Amino acid sequence: MADELTQETPATPEPETPETPEAEEEPIKTRKNGLTPGVSDELAEIMKSGWADTELHGLEPIAQASHTAARRAALSARFPGERLVIPAGNLRTRSNDTEYAFRASTEYTYLTGDQTHDGVLVLEPKDDGHDATVYLLPRSNRENGEFWLDGQGELWVGRRHSLAEAEQLLGIPAKDVRKVAAVLKEATGPVRNVRGHDASVEAALTDKVTAERDEELRVYLSEARAVKDDFEIGELQKAVDSTVRGFEDVVKILDKAEATSERYIEGTFFLRARVEGNDIGYGSICAAGPHATTLHWVRNDGDVRSGDLLLLDAGVETHTLYTADVTRTLPVNGRYSELQRKIYDAVYESQEAGIAAVKPGAKYRDFHDASQRVLAEKLVAWGLLEGPVEKVLELGLQRRWTLHGTGHMLGLDVHDCAAARREVYVDGTLEPGMCLTVEPGLYFQADDLTVPEEYRGIGVRIEDDILVTEDGNRNLSAGLPRRADEVEAWMAGLKQA
């Protein structure tokens, strides 16, 4: 990584660029141990000029612009007469002067389609609704040297859109975000803010908001995402399709994973996510052997052995930040053992029952209850639990080995709509356009003395992304086989390819 040029004291402020005539000058960040402690006047002057005009004109709006406008209109109708503030968030330090890759807050992305750090969406109330303004960082200032002296200057991190370009792309008036704190400090009347993303915004609003009112805004935006529009459904399908290809990639390199570790699997899937999307939607679970019994095994540093199972839970996140969430439990050598297949088939039967229960008008809980019933029946039949099944389910005894809920909402977040009210989410009713996972599992821990020794260390989960339709459901991840014999045939075909 290159070391930025630095100066010991900020440059003398120069005239503002035309785009930001009222922006306040801020000291340019400096690095204590930079190799060049100062900038000569002559160099500063050379760096000001000789740059081509790169302003872009006639830009088409982003694909989701009409959808984000509709979402803002619905938000406006829900909170008439109130100022609404939704920040994107800021860069977070990873170590010293390096930052984590930035991901804009879900609420901000949902309402704008923008993904840039420091952005803030403000809806100003008016008689018939709200005026929306998105506050963004403008192009780096060339007059004062910001673009080449500041660690976040465009010479270092790349070009960003001008405010005029952003307006064309997002369909929202854009202003300099360096003015937003002052604007918010002067705000009067009721204000709501999505907390936890931008400390400077929260400081500006500290005497204008309440935790209760801000939480109502967060809850509304979480519930608004439950039913996906056509754009979102298309993005979820893209995410799933890339994920299917990522799983195929993994099967093709299992021999290399055996020679190294689970990290080879993790890296292989990550390559597909970065080539076709923005990133992975969550930490990939590449759990081989007994690690498959750890629900969120993301260390991915264990051995991959022939004869063991690989539980791969992974999802590609699209460039618009919608994520897939798919799990398959695969035999590393391509063939399930008799016991592995028995447990796998039980989970498959459970998932089939759960998917069949996903339909408009059904209770959200129905697919979970249907899946759990099948697993409880299997555990009783295998002699691991004493029946009757109804008593097992009443007491939740099957949960020793089923552990988790059978699914969750999916969208911009892998566990989408998590702030929604209980009566709307887990106690609610399914509607067309909702997208959720169905992911039952059985997990027999390596140290579980209540099960026969041969069961210990076996974990199986099967997970698919299911869209509720007008007449039932559609399995978005049907491109990956699920039935045991189909999985074996699929793996054999890929290894021969």
Phi, psi and omega in degrees: 000129182290155180260124183297148167294142181223168175223152186285331179230152180299149177293152175296128183304136177253171177304146181291156172290157181303330184288332185233064186295336184249004183292140178278141177287137174241146178302139178285134181299145179235157177249129187302318187249035175295149183286338180246098188287350182209167178235123179290155177301325182292317178295318179301321181291319179300321185287346181283332192235171177087021181252135180289153175283117182250014180301134180263139183234156176064034181287143176276146177299151176299158188302327184264012186301319180292328179288318179294326176297318178295323179293320178294324179296319178294321177297317179300317181293330181285329183233064182296142175076007182242143176278130184241130186235121183231103182275154175279329185106172185240166173297145179242135183290131174269314180195124178053252183248025173247147185244157170292153172303135186274138170229120182297152179301147182300318182297317180294315179298318181300325186265345184235328190081356180274153182228017186273146181290152179075355180295151178219125174266128178236127174255110181270128183289144172219179188302321185247027178143233181216152167258124181266138173225134175254124180263124186225162171288128176284181174303151179298140179288123178271336182293319183263003176087003182305320188295338181238347180261334182274140181299336176255014175293155186295334177296332183266318188248356177106160183295143170240163183291144171290166179296323179295320177295318180299320178299318179294320184286317187268339184072028181225135173304137184240140177226168182290122183293341179291351177260353191291324180299316179296320178298316183290327178297330180272357184296142176237164181081181183292138181227142172232145183222141171278111187279164171092005184241330186215106183295326181291324176293316180296323178295321180292334184254009191305327182259011186241350186236164173231153181299321182295315181292322178294322179294324177299322177294314180298319180295317179301313183293330176290315180290328180297335183275357185296317179261119184274144174273178185300322180297314182295319179297319177298320180291321177297321178294321176300316181299316181293317181299318177293323179296319176303315179295326177295321176295320177298319177303317183296315181302323183291341184244017183300331177295323178289325177295322177298326181279347183234267180190183177302337182294333176295322177294313179302312182294324180296314179293322180299323179301315178298319181297321182281331180286318186257346183222199179276321187183186165281150183280347179190170180298122182295136176260108183242074195257110181257147178060223183295343176297338180295345179272355175264115192302316183243059177283102181241005175293321174051045181237015184266173180285150174244115189239141173299136183098341177269169173262150172246117173264110181250113179241107188205157180206138175277138173259127182288173178296341177262009170080018172272139186240148168272167177206098189231143175228137168227144176249113192245142172285124184303322181270003176094354181224130175286141170287170182301315181289317177303319181292322178300314180291318179300314182297326177295316179293321177299315179297321177297317180293321177303317179295321179294314180298321180298335182275355180273110181196156181298138180091344177285154173290145178305323183290343189301318183291325176295313181298318180296317180293316182296325179299315180299316181293322177297319178300318180294317182296325176290315180298327180278356179082011179277337175228149177267128181287185008283162183301321181301319179293320178301313181292321179299319181271351180069027185294333181294343185292344175304328184244345177266332168066303194241169172296162188271003178171182182197163175293154184225144178177236176294328172255147178295324170252076189287158174063024189294337181270001181297154177296147182302320182292341179267330184262267190293335176258014183266192184239141180287142179231153174304136181101345174286146178231129183216163176264149170237113193215066176291160178204161171231133187224115180251104186296151183296337182251021183273104184278358180273357180238156177305148185304323184292341178282333191295132181089006178258126175229134181225130171221141174233127186224132176227159182258116191245125177263129175283126180248177181298328185242014179157247179206165175228129178276105182294334183256027179296347178293345175259128179296153180238320183293143189305313182293326178291323177298315180298317180294319179298314180296318180298318179297320181290323181289338178272343184291000000 
